[in-house]
Tab-separated table of C-alpha atoms in Angstrom:
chain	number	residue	atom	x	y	z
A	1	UNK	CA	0.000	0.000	0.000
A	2	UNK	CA	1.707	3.360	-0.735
A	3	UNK	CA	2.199	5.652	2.273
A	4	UNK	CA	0.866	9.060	-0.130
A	5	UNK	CA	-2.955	7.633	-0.020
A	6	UNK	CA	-3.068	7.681	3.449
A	7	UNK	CA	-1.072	10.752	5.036
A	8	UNK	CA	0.065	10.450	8.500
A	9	UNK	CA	-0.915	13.799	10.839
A	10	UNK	CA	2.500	15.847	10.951
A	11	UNK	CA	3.586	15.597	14.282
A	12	UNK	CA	6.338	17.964	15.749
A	13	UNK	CA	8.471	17.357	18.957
A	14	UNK	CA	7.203	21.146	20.766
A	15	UNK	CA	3.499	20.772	20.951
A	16	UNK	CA	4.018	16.874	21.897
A	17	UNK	CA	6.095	18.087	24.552
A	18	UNK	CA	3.737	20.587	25.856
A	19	UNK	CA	0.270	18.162	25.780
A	20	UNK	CA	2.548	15.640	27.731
A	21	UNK	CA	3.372	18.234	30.403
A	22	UNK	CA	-0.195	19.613	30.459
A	23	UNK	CA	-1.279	15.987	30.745
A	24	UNK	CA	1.296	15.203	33.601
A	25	UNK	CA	-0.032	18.453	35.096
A	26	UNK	CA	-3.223	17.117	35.106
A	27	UNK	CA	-2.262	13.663	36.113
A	28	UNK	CA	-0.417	15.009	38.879
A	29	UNK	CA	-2.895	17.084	40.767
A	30	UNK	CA	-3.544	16.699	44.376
A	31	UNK	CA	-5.661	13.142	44.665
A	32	UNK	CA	-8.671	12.847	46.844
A	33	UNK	CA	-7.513	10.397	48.198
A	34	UNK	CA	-4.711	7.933	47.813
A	35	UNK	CA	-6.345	5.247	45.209
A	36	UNK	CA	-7.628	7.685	42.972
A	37	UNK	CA	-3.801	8.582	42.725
A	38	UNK	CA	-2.093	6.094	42.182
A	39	UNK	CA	-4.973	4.994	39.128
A	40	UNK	CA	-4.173	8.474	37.651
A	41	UNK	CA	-1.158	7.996	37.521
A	42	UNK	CA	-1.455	4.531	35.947
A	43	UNK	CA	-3.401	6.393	33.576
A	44	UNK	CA	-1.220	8.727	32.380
A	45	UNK	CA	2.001	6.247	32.434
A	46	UNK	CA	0.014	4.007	30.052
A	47	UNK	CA	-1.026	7.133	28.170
A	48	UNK	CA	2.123	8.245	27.282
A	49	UNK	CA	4.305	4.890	26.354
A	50	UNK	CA	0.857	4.486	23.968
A	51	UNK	CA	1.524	8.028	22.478
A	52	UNK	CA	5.728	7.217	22.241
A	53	UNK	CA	4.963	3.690	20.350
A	54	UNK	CA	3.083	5.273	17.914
A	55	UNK	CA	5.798	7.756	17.737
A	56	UNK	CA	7.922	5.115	16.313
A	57	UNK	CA	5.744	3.577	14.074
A	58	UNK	CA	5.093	6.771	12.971
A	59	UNK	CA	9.275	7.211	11.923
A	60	UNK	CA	9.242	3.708	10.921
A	61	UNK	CA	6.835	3.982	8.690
A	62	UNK	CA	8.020	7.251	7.259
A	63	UNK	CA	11.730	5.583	7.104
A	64	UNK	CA	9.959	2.764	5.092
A	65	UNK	CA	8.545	5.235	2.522
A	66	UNK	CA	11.925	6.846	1.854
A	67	UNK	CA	13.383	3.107	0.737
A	68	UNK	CA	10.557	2.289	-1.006
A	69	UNK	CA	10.470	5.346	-3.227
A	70	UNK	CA	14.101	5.115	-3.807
A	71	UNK	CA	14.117	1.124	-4.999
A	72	UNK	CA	10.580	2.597	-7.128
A	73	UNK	CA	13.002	5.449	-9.164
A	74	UNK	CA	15.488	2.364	-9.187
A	75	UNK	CA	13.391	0.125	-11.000
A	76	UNK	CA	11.708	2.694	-13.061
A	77	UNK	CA	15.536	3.509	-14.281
A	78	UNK	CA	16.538	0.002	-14.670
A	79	UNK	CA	13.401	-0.463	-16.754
A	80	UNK	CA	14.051	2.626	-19.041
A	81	UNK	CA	17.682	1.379	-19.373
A	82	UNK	CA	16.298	-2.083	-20.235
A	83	UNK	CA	13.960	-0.851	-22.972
A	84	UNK	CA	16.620	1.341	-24.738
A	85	UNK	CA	18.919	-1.536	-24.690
A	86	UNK	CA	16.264	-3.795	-26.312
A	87	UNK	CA	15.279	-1.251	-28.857
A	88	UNK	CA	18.651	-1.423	-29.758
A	89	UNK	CA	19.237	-5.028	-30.024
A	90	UNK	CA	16.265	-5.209	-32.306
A	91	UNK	CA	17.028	-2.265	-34.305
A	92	UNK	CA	21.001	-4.262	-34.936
A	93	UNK	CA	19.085	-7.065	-35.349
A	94	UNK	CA	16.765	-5.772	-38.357
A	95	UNK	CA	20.235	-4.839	-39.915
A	96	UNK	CA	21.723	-7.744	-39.621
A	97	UNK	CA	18.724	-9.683	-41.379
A	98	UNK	CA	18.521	-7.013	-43.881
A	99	UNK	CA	21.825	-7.461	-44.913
A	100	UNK	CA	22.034	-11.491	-44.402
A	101	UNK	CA	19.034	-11.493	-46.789
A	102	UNK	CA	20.827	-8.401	-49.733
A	103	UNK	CA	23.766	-11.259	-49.241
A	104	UNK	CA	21.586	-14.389	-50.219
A	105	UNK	CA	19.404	-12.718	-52.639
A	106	UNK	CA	22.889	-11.499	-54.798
A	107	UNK	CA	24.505	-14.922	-54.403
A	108	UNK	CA	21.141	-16.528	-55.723
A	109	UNK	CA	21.124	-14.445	-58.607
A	110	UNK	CA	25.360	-15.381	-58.606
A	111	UNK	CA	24.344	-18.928	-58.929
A	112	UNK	CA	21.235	-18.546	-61.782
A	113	UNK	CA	23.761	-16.864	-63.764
A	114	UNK	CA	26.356	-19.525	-63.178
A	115	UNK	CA	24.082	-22.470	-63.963
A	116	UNK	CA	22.493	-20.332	-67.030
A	117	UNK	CA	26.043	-20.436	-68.340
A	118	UNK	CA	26.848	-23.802	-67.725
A	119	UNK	CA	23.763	-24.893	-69.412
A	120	UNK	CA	24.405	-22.366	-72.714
A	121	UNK	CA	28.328	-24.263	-72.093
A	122	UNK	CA	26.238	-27.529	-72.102
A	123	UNK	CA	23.895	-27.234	-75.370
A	124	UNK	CA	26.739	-25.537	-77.190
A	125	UNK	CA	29.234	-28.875	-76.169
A	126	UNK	CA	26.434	-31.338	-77.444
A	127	UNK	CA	25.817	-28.969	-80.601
A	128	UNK	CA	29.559	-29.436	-81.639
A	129	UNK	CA	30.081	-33.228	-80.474
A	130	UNK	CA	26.994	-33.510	-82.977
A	131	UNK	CA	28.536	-31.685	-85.705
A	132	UNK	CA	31.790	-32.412	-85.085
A	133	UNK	CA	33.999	-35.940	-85.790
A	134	UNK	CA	33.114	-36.822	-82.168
A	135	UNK	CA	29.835	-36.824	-82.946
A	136	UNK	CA	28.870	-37.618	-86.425
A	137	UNK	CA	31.822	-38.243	-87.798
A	138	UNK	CA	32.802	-41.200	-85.780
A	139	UNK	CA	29.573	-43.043	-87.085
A	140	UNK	CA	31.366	-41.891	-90.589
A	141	UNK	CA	34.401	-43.086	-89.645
A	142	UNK	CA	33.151	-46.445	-88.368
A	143	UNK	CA	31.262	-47.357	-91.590
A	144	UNK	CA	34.311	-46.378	-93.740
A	145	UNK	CA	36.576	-48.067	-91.737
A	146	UNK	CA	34.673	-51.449	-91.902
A	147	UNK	CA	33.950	-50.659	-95.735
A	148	UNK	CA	37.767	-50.546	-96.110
A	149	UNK	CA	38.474	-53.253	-93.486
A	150	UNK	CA	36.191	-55.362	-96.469
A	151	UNK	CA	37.705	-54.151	-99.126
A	152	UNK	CA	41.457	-54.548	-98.137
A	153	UNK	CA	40.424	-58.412	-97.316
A	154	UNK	CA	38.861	-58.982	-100.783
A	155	UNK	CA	41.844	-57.367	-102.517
A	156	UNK	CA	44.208	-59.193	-100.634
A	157	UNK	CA	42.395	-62.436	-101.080
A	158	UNK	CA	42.291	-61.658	-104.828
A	159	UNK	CA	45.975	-61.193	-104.837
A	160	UNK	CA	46.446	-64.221	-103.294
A	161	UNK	CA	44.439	-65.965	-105.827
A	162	UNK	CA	45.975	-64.229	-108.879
A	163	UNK	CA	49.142	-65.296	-107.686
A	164	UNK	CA	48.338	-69.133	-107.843
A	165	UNK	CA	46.819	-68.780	-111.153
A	166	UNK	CA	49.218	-70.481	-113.783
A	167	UNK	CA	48.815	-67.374	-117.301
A	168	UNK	CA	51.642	-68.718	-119.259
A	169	UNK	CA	51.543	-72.561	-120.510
A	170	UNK	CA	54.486	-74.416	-119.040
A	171	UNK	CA	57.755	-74.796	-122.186
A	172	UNK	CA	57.599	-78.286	-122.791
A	173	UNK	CA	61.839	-79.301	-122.187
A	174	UNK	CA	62.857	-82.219	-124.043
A	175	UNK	CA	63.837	-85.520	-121.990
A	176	UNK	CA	67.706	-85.277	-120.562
A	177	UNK	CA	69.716	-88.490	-120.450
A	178	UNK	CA	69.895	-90.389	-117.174
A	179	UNK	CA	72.459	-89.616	-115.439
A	180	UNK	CA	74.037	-91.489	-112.678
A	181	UNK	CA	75.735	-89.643	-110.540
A	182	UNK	CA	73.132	-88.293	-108.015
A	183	UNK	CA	72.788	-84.321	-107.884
A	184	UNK	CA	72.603	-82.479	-104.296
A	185	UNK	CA	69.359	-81.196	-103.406
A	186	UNK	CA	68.609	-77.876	-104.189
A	187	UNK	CA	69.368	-75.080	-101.022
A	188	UNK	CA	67.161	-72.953	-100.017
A	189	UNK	CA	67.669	-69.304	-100.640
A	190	UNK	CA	68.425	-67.429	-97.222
A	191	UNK	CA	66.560	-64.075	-97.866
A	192	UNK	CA	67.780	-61.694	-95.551
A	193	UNK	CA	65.113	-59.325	-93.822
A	194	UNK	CA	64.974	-55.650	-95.155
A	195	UNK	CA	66.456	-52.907	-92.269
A	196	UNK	CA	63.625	-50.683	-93.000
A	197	UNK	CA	60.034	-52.096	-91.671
A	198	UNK	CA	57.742	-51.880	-95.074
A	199	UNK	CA	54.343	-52.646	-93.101
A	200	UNK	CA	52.423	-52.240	-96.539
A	201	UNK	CA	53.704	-54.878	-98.570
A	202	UNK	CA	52.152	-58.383	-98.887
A	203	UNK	CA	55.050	-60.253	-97.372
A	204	UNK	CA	54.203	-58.477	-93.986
A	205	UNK	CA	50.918	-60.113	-93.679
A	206	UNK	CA	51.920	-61.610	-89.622
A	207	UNK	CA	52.557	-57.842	-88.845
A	208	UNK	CA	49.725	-56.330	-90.676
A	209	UNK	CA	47.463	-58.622	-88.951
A	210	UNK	CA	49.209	-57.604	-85.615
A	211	UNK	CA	48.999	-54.359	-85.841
A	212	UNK	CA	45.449	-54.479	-86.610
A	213	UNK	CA	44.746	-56.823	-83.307
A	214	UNK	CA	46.607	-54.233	-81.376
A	215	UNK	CA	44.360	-51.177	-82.860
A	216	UNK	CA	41.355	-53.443	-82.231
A	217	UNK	CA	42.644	-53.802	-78.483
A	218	UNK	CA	43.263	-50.297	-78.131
A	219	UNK	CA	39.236	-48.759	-79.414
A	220	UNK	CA	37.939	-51.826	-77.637
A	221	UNK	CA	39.583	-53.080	-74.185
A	222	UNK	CA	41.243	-50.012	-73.065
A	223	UNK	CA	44.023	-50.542	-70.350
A	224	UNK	CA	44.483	-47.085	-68.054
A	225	UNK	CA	46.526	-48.952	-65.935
A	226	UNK	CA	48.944	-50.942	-68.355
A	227	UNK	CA	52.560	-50.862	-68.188
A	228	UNK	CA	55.074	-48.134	-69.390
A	229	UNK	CA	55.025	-47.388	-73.072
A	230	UNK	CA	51.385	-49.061	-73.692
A	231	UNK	CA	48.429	-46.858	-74.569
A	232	UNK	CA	46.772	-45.943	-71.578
A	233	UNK	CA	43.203	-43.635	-73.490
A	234	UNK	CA	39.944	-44.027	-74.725
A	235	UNK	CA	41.165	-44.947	-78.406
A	236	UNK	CA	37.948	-43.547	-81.307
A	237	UNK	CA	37.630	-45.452	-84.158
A	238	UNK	CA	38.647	-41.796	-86.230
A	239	UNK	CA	42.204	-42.349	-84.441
A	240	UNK	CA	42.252	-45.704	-85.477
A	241	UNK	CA	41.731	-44.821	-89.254
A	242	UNK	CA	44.694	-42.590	-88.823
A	243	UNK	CA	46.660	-44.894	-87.995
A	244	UNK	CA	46.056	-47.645	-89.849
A	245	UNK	CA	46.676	-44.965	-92.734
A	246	UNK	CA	50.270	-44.138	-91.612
A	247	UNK	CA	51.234	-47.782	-91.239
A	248	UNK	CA	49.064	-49.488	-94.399
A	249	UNK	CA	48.841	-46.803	-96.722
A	250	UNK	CA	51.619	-44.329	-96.265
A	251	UNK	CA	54.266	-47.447	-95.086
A	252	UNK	CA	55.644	-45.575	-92.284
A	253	UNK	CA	56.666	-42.469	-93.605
A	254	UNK	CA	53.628	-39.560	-94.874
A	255	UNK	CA	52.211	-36.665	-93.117
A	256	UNK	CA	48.763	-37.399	-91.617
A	257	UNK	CA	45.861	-33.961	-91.284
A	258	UNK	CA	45.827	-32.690	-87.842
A	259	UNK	CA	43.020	-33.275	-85.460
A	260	UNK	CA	42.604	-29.758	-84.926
A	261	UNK	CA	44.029	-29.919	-81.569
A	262	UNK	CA	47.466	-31.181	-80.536
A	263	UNK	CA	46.168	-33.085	-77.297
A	264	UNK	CA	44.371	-35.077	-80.052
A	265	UNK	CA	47.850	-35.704	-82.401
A	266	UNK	CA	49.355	-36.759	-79.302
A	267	UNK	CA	46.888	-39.665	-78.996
A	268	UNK	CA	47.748	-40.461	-82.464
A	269	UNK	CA	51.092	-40.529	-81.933
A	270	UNK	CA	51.153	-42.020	-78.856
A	271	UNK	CA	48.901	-45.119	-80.772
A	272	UNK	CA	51.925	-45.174	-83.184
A	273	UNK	CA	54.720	-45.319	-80.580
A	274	UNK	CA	53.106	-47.693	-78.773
A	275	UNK	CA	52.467	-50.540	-81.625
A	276	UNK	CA	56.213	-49.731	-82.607
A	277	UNK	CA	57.311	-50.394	-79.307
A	278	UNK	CA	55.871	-53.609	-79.025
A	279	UNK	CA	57.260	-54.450	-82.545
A	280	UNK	CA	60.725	-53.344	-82.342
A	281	UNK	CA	61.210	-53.249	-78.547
A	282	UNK	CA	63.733	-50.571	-76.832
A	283	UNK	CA	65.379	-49.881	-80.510
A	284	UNK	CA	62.578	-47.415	-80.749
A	285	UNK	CA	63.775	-43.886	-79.878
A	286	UNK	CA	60.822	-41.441	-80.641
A	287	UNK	CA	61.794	-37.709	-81.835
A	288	UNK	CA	59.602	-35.267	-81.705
A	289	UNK	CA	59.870	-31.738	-83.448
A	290	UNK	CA	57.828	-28.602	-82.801
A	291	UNK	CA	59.680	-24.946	-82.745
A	292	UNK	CA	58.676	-23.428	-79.346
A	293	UNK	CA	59.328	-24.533	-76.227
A	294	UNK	CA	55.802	-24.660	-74.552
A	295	UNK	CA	54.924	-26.634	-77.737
A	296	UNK	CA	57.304	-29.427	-76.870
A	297	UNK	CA	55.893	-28.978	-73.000
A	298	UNK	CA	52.529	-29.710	-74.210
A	299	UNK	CA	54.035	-32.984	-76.213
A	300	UNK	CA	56.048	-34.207	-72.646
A	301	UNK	CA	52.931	-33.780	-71.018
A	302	UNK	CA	50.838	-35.135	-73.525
A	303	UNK	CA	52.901	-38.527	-73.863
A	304	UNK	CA	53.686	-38.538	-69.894
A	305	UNK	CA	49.321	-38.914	-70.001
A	306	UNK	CA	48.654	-41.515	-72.598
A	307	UNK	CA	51.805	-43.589	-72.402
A	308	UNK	CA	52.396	-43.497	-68.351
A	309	UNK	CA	56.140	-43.009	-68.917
A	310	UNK	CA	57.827	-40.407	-66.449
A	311	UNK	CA	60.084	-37.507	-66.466
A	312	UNK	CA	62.991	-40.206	-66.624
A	313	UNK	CA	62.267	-41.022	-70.180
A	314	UNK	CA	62.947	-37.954	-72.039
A	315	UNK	CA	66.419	-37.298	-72.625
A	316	UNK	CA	69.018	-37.652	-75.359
A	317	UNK	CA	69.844	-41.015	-74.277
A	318	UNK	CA	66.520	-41.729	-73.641
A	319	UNK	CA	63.235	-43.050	-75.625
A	320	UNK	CA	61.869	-39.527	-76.238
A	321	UNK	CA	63.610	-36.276	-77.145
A	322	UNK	CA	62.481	-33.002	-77.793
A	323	UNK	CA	63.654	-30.877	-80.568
A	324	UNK	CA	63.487	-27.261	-81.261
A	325	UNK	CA	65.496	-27.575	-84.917
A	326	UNK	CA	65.336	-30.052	-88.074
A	327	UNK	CA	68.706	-29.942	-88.152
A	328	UNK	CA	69.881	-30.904	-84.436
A	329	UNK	CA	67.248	-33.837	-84.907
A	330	UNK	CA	68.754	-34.954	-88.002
A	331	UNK	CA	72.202	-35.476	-86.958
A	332	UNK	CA	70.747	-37.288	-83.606
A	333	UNK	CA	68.691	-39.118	-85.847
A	334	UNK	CA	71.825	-40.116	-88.022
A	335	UNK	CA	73.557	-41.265	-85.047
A	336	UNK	CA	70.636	-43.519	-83.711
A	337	UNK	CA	70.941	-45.018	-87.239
A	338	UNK	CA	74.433	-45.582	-86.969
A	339	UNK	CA	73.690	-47.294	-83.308
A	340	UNK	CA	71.446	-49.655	-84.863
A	341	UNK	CA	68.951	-47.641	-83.400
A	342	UNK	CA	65.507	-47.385	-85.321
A	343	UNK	CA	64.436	-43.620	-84.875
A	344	UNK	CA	60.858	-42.496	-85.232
A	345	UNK	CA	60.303	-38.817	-86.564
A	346	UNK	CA	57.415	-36.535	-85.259
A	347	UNK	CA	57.056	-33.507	-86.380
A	348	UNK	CA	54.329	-30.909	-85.226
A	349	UNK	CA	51.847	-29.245	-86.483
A	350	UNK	CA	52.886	-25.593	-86.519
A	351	UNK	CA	56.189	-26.676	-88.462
A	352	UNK	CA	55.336	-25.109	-92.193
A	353	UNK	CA	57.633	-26.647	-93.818
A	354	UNK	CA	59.791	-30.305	-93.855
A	355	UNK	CA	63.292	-30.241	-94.089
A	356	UNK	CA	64.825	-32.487	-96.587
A	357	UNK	CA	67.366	-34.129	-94.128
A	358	UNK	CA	64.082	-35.497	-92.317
A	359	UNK	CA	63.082	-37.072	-95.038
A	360	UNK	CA	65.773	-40.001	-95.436
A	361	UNK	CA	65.083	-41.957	-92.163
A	362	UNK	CA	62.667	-44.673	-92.703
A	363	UNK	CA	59.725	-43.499	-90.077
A	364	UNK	CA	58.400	-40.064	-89.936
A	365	UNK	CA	54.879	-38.807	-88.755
A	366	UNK	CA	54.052	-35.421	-89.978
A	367	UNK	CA	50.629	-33.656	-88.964
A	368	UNK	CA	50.089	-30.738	-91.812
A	369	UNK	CA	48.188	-27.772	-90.828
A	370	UNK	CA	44.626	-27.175	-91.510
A	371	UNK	CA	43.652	-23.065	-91.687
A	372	UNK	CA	40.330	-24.493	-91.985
A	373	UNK	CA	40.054	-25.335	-88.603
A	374	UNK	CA	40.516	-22.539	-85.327
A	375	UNK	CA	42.728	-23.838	-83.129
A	376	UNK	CA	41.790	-21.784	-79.903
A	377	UNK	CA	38.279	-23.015	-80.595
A	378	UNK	CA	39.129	-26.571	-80.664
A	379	UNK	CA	41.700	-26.573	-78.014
A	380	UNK	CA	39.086	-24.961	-75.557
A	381	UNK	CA	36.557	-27.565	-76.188
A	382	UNK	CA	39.110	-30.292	-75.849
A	383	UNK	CA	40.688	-29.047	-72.477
C-alpha cells in the first residue's frame, strides 16, 4: 500500500512536549484520596508509552517510505535502461537480417547466372560433339573403316588368288639323259630381312594382322593402368583410321591432317609409338619436333598422359627427345641409325615446312596444318 494515499498527521516534537506536560499536570494534581492517585497515575504512564509507540511507528513507517520510493526510481531507471537496450538489439538485429538477406538474394542471382552459363556451355558442347567428328563423324568413320576393313580383305584375297593362277603354258623341255651320278638337293635361298620395316607390302601379312589386333585392343579393351610405353586412353575409331593410314597406306613415312588440336595428335602418336614399341622393342627412340618450347611442354605432357612413362624417359639417351630444330634432330637421328637404333620422326603441327634431311630416315609422322580449322576453338573444347 503506498504511504501518499493515506497521510500520516505531521507531528512535531514542541506541541508533543507541551500536551505531555499539560497531561502530567493534570495527572499530577492533588488526589482525593490515595487510590484515585495512584490509578491516575497509571493512567497517564500508560497514556504516554501508547503516544511514544506510535511515535515510532510513525518514523518507521516514514523511514519505510523513503526506501521504497528510492528502490521505485530504481526500477523505473533500470526499466528505461532495459527498454533502450532492447530497442537497440532489435534495431542491430533488423540490420543484420537485412543485410544477411541483400547477401543471399545477390549470391542466388550469382548462382542462376552460373548455372544459365553452364547450361548455354552444355547445349553448345552437345551442338559441336553432334557436328563435329566426335559426334557424327565417328559413325562416318566407323562405316568407312569397316567398308575398307572389307575391301582390303577382298583385294588381298584376290591377290592371293591371282598369284596361284598359272597365265603362261608351261615350255615343254625335251627328256635329258639319265644320269648317274646323283645331284645335291637344291638349297634354299636365305633371304635376308629388309632394315627398313615396309608394313604395306604383302610379305608383312603376320605384322599387318598384328597391328590391326593391337588397334582393335586399343578402341575396344582399353588398359588405363597398363605398363610403361602401352596406350593408356579411350582410343575412337577416327584415331584408329589414322593410324592404320600411316602404317598401311603411307608405309611408315607420310604426313597425316591434324586433329585440330594437338592433345588429339598426341593420342595419335602415342597409338603409333606404342604398336612400334611392341614391334621393335627398346630400338625405338621417338623424336619429336615442334619450334617453341611450350609446344614441346605440351608434347612431354601429352605422352607422360597416354603412355604413363615419367620424367625419366625424355632425354638424349633416352626413348623420347624433344627438338626445337630439323637440323639438331637430323644429326641425332643419323647417329641412332648408326647405333642400330631405329628412330621415329614426329614432327608438329605448326612446323610449315619439312626439311629435306628429315626425309631419309625410314619413319616419320608429320601432322600438316589445316587453316580451316581454329585452333583456340578446338583446343578450348578439348581441355
Amino acid at each position: 500500500m503506498n504511504a501518499d494515499q493515506f497521510p500520516l498527521p505531521e507531528t512535531t516534537t514542541e506541541p508533543v512536549a507541551e500536551s505531555e506536560k499539560a497531561d502530567r499536570n493534570s495527572a499530577i494534581q492533588l488526589p482525593k484520596s490515595e487510590n484515585e492517585s495512584s490509578t491516575q497515575i497509571k493512567t497517564g504512564i500508560s497514556d504516554i508509552e501508547q503516544i511514544e509507540s506510535k511515535q515510532q511507528r510513525i518514523a518507521g513507517l516514514q523511514v519505510e517510505e523513503q526506501r521504497l520510493k528510492q528502490e521505485i526510481a530504481t526500477l523505473q531507471a533500470s526499466y528505461s535502461s532495459i527498454s533502450e537496450q532492447l530497442a537497440q538489439t532489435q534495431n542491430a538485429m533488423s540490420v543484420v537480417v537485412q543485410e544477411s538477406l541483400a547477401h543471399l538474394e545477390q549470391r542466388k542471382q550469382t548462382l542462376q547466372i552460373t548455372i544459365e552459363q553452364l547450361e548455354r556451355r552444355s547445349e553448345r558442347i552437345r551442338t559441336e560433339m553432334r557436328t563435329t567428328f566426335a559426334g557424327t563423324s565417328q559413325e562416318l568413320a566407323i562405316r568407312v573403316q569397316g567398308f575398307k576393313d572389307y575391301l582390303t580383305g577382298s583385294l588381298q584375297d584376290l591377290a592371293a588368288s591371282v598369284e596361284q593362277l598359272q597365265l603362261t603354258p608351261a615350255a615343254i623341255e625335251p627328256p635329258l639323259p639319265p644320269v648317274s651320278t646323283v645331284e645335291p638337293p637344291p638349297q634354299k635361298k636365305v633371304v635376308a630381312p629388309p632394315s627398313t620395316p615396309q608394313f604395306a607390302e604383302q610379305r608383312f601379312q603376320s605384322t599387318t594382322k598384328e597391328i590391326r589386333q593391337m588397334l582393335d585392343e586399343y578402341r575396344t579393351k582399353p588398359d588405363y593402368y597398363g605398363e610403361p610405353w602401352k596406350l593408356r586412353r579411350t582410343f575412337e575409331p577416327i584415331h584408329a583410321e589414322r593410324v592404320s593410314q600411316w602404317f598401311f597406306n603411307q608405309g611408315g613415312r607420310g604426313a597425316l591432317k591434324t586433329m585440330g588440336s594437338r592433345l588429339q595428335n598426341i593420342l595419335i602418336s602415342s597409338a603409333v609409338i606404342s604398336i612400334l614399341s611392341e614391334l621393335h622393342g627398346d630400338r625405338l627412340r621417338a623424336l619429336i619436333l615442334a619450334n617453341t618450347p611450350e609446344r614441346l611442354g605440351e608434347w612431354r605432357r601429352g605422352l607422360q598422359d597416354c603412355l604413363g612413362i615419367v620424367r625419366a624417359d625424355f632425354g638424349p639417351d633416352r626413348g623420347v627427345v624433344l627438338f626445337e630444330s630439323a637440323d639438331a634432330l637430323a644429326i641425332k637421328a643419323e647417329r641412332l641409325v648408326k647405333a642400330n637404333e631405329l628412330p621415329l620422326i614426329i614432327v608438329d603441327d605448326s612446323e610449315e615446312k619439312i626439311s629435306l634431311s628429315l626425309l631419309q630416315f625410314p619413319l616419320l609422322l608429320a601432322f600438316a596444318p589445316d587453316p580451316q580449322i581454329n585452333r583456340e576453338r578446338e583446343d578450348d573444347f578439348f581441355n
